[in-house]
Short mmCIF file of C-alpha atoms in Angstrom, two decimals:
data_model
loop_
_atom_site.label_atom_id
_atom_site.label_comp_id
_atom_site.label_asym_id
_atom_site.label_seq_id
_atom_site.Cartn_x
_atom_site.Cartn_y
_atom_site.Cartn_z
CA MET A 10 -19.29 17.13 26.50
CA ILE A 11 -16.03 18.77 27.78
CA ASP A 12 -15.52 22.06 24.61
CA PHE A 13 -12.49 22.77 25.99
CA LEU A 14 -9.37 23.17 28.63
CA LYS A 15 -8.67 26.21 29.24
CA GLY A 16 -4.42 26.48 31.88
CA THR A 17 -1.52 25.48 32.24
CA LEU A 18 0.35 23.61 29.45
CA ALA A 19 2.09 21.09 32.12
CA VAL A 20 3.45 18.27 29.35
CA LYS A 21 3.96 17.88 25.61
CA GLN A 22 4.38 14.66 23.12
CA PRO A 23 3.38 13.68 20.10
CA THR A 24 0.54 12.54 20.94
CA ARG A 25 -0.52 13.20 24.00
CA ALA A 26 -0.21 16.68 26.05
CA VAL A 27 -1.45 17.20 30.03
CA ILE A 28 -3.05 21.03 30.71
CA GLU A 29 -3.41 21.88 34.42
CA VAL A 30 -6.60 23.28 34.96
CA HIS A 31 -7.04 25.38 38.71
CA GLY A 32 -4.06 22.59 40.08
CA VAL A 33 -6.22 19.53 38.44
CA GLY A 34 -3.92 17.68 35.13
CA PHE A 35 -6.28 16.27 32.71
CA GLU A 36 -4.53 13.79 29.65
CA VAL A 37 -5.88 14.57 26.35
CA ASN A 38 -5.44 13.03 23.00
CA ILE A 39 -3.45 14.51 20.83
CA THR A 40 -3.36 14.64 16.63
CA LEU A 41 -0.31 16.24 15.00
CA PRO A 42 -1.73 19.60 14.40
CA CYS A 43 -3.09 19.14 17.12
CA TYR A 44 0.94 18.25 19.02
CA GLU A 45 2.38 21.42 16.76
CA SER A 46 -0.03 23.98 17.22
CA LEU A 47 0.67 24.30 20.72
CA GLY A 48 3.52 25.41 23.07
CA GLU A 49 5.94 24.48 24.79
CA ALA A 50 5.50 23.57 28.59
CA GLY A 51 4.58 26.29 31.22
CA ASP A 52 2.79 28.00 27.89
CA GLU A 53 -1.57 28.84 28.84
CA VAL A 54 -3.09 26.73 26.00
CA GLN A 55 -6.58 26.87 25.51
CA LEU A 56 -7.10 22.69 23.68
CA THR A 57 -10.21 22.38 21.77
CA THR A 58 -11.46 19.00 22.56
CA TYR A 59 -14.14 15.51 22.67
CA LEU A 60 -14.66 13.65 25.26
CA HIS A 61 -15.47 9.26 24.42
CA VAL A 62 -16.68 7.88 26.57
CA ARG A 63 -17.22 3.55 26.56
CA GLU A 64 -17.88 1.17 29.50
CA ASP A 65 -14.41 0.53 30.33
CA GLN A 66 -13.00 3.69 30.27
CA MET A 67 -13.20 7.49 29.79
CA GLN A 68 -11.02 9.38 26.98
CA LEU A 69 -10.82 13.49 25.90
CA PHE A 70 -9.36 14.26 22.64
CA GLY A 71 -7.82 17.49 21.83
CA PHE A 72 -7.23 18.86 17.84
CA SER A 73 -5.45 22.32 16.88
CA SER A 74 -9.25 23.56 15.92
CA VAL A 75 -12.33 23.38 15.75
CA GLU A 76 -12.45 21.86 11.67
CA GLU A 77 -10.76 19.40 13.07
CA ARG A 78 -12.20 17.89 15.60
CA GLY A 79 -15.66 17.95 13.33
CA LEU A 80 -13.89 15.73 10.65
CA PHE A 81 -12.37 13.64 14.30
CA LEU A 82 -16.54 12.93 15.28
CA HIS A 83 -17.45 12.62 11.35
CA LEU A 84 -14.69 9.93 11.59
CA ILE A 85 -15.57 8.09 14.44
CA SER A 86 -18.99 7.98 13.23
CA ILE A 87 -18.51 5.33 10.92
CA SER A 88 -17.95 2.15 11.21
CA GLY A 89 -14.79 0.66 11.93
CA ILE A 90 -12.79 3.86 12.25
CA GLY A 91 -12.77 4.28 16.39
CA PRO A 92 -11.02 7.58 17.93
CA LYS A 93 -6.57 5.59 17.89
CA LYS A 94 -7.14 5.26 13.80
CA ALA A 95 -8.83 8.78 13.42
CA GLN A 96 -6.25 9.97 15.45
CA ALA A 97 -3.39 8.23 13.35
CA ILE A 98 -5.75 9.71 10.30
CA LEU A 99 -4.96 13.29 11.19
CA SER A 100 -1.83 13.07 12.18
CA SER A 101 -1.20 12.05 8.70
CA VAL A 102 -2.57 14.25 6.93
CA THR A 103 -4.13 18.79 7.18
CA VAL A 104 -8.17 18.71 7.62
CA ASN A 105 -7.76 21.10 4.30
CA VAL A 106 -5.48 17.86 2.36
CA PHE A 107 -8.24 14.96 3.43
CA GLN A 108 -11.11 17.08 3.26
CA LYS A 109 -9.40 17.04 -0.41
CA TYR A 110 -8.99 14.03 -1.03
CA ILE A 111 -12.47 13.12 0.01
CA ILE A 112 -14.21 15.42 -2.82
CA ASP A 113 -12.39 14.59 -5.38
CA GLU A 114 -12.16 11.16 -4.84
CA ASN A 115 -8.47 10.12 -4.61
CA LEU A 116 -8.53 6.85 -3.39
CA SER A 117 -4.86 5.82 -3.93
CA GLY A 118 -4.82 9.76 -1.44
CA LEU A 119 -6.66 7.57 1.08
CA THR A 120 -5.35 4.23 1.44
CA ALA A 121 -1.99 6.22 1.76
CA LEU A 122 -3.32 7.76 4.66
CA SER A 123 -2.35 5.04 8.27
CA GLY A 124 -4.60 2.09 9.04
CA VAL A 125 -6.90 3.72 5.59
CA GLY A 126 -7.43 -0.33 3.05
CA LYS A 127 -9.63 0.14 0.23
CA LYS A 128 -12.57 -0.38 1.64
CA THR A 129 -12.27 1.70 4.36
CA ALA A 130 -11.53 4.92 1.93
CA GLN A 131 -14.57 3.67 0.01
CA ARG A 132 -16.35 3.89 2.47
CA LEU A 133 -14.65 6.86 3.98
CA ILE A 134 -15.83 9.43 0.46
CA ILE A 135 -19.09 7.81 0.36
CA ASP A 136 -20.28 8.64 3.92
CA LEU A 137 -18.01 12.15 4.34
CA LYS A 138 -18.51 13.48 0.76
CA ASP A 139 -21.85 15.36 1.21
CA LYS A 140 -21.35 15.80 4.46
CA ILE A 141 -18.35 18.15 3.48
CA LYS A 142 -19.86 19.87 0.54
CA ALA A 143 -22.45 20.72 2.70
CA HIS A 144 -20.29 22.09 5.77
CA GLY A 145 -17.05 23.59 3.23
CA ALA A 146 -14.27 21.96 2.52
CA GLY A 147 -11.92 24.73 5.13
CA GLU A 148 -8.80 25.59 4.59
CA ILE A 149 -7.12 24.80 7.63
CA ALA A 150 -2.83 25.23 6.79
CA GLU A 151 -0.50 23.50 7.66
CA THR A 152 0.85 24.62 11.33
CA GLY A 153 4.65 25.11 12.45
CA THR A 154 7.21 22.54 11.30
CA GLY A 155 8.56 21.85 15.85
CA ALA A 156 11.69 21.57 17.48
CA PRO A 157 13.97 19.19 15.76
CA VAL A 158 15.14 16.85 18.17
CA SER A 159 18.98 16.85 18.41
CA ASP A 160 20.62 13.89 19.63
CA LEU A 161 18.97 10.88 16.43
CA ASP A 162 17.91 8.54 20.25
CA ASP A 163 16.35 10.04 21.08
CA LEU A 164 14.47 11.62 17.90
CA ILE A 165 13.54 7.81 17.37
CA GLU A 166 12.59 7.39 20.80
CA GLU A 167 10.35 9.50 20.33
CA ALA A 168 8.74 8.74 17.24
CA GLU A 169 8.29 4.89 18.34
CA ALA A 170 6.67 6.10 20.84
CA ALA A 171 3.78 8.05 19.69
CA LEU A 172 3.48 4.84 17.05
CA LEU A 173 2.90 3.29 19.83
CA SER A 174 1.43 5.15 21.24
CA LEU A 175 -1.01 4.98 18.38
CA GLY A 176 -1.21 1.19 18.56
CA PHE A 177 1.38 -0.06 16.23
CA ALA A 178 3.55 -2.63 16.97
CA ARG A 179 7.26 -2.04 18.33
CA PRO A 180 8.85 -4.01 15.53
CA LYS A 181 6.80 -2.56 12.64
CA ALA A 182 7.22 0.86 14.01
CA ARG A 183 10.73 0.41 13.81
CA GLN A 184 10.82 -0.62 10.90
CA ALA A 185 8.91 2.37 8.99
CA ILE A 186 10.90 4.92 11.28
CA GLU A 187 13.86 3.84 9.85
CA LYS A 188 12.72 3.67 6.71
CA VAL A 189 12.25 7.91 6.36
CA LEU A 190 15.75 7.99 8.90
CA ALA A 191 17.25 6.52 5.81
CA ALA A 192 15.33 8.22 2.75
CA LYS A 193 15.06 12.10 4.79
CA GLY A 194 18.73 12.09 6.41
CA SER A 195 18.65 12.75 10.20
CA ASP A 196 18.04 15.97 9.99
CA ILE A 197 14.56 14.99 9.76
CA ASN A 198 12.08 16.42 13.54
CA VAL A 199 9.65 14.45 15.36
CA GLU A 200 6.76 15.89 14.08
CA ILE A 201 7.65 14.92 10.05
CA LEU A 202 9.28 11.38 10.91
CA ILE A 203 5.90 10.27 12.51
CA LYS A 204 3.83 11.54 9.65
CA GLU A 205 5.94 9.95 7.66
CA SER A 206 6.84 6.62 9.60
CA LEU A 207 2.84 6.77 9.93
CA ARG A 208 2.31 6.73 5.89
CA LEU A 209 4.25 3.21 5.66
CA VAL A 210 2.62 1.61 9.14
#
């Protein structure tokens, strides 16, 4: 397993980053908390990672913390949850809030997350509650607010690209984004727009 990458942040987008390590660019799928914790392009960064290997492809996933990666690994061990769905779930909520949902058996909180229906929520509680209790609930704070995107078209385009890369259809993604903008107004940064939109798709 590639445990971490340390190098120059070449590209930073809400769902992906490229880290240059000794002249090689590693594309990494990232969660929103990871995006918020990264610096700006050109900064030296260290990223906690997981290499997901299938017969036809290898994908690197990056995380804001070791705890977030641990939760990702728990999620993908559950039937019906692949790495993209796990990435979407961890982009919808912080680790400590998710763990609290599991410990409290909060079905309404879990089903509000992207791609989580009632059956999946029940399975998450059954499969993860004892593991989370055994390893502690964790205290992962919200990180950063991100830089606002000044132009509304750029804001919508970046949020839509993030949702599309997570596997959502363009019409559903656009509809969710428009609902969030109608409710919150255009004075919103891209991280919050994506997070709120994920609750609606």
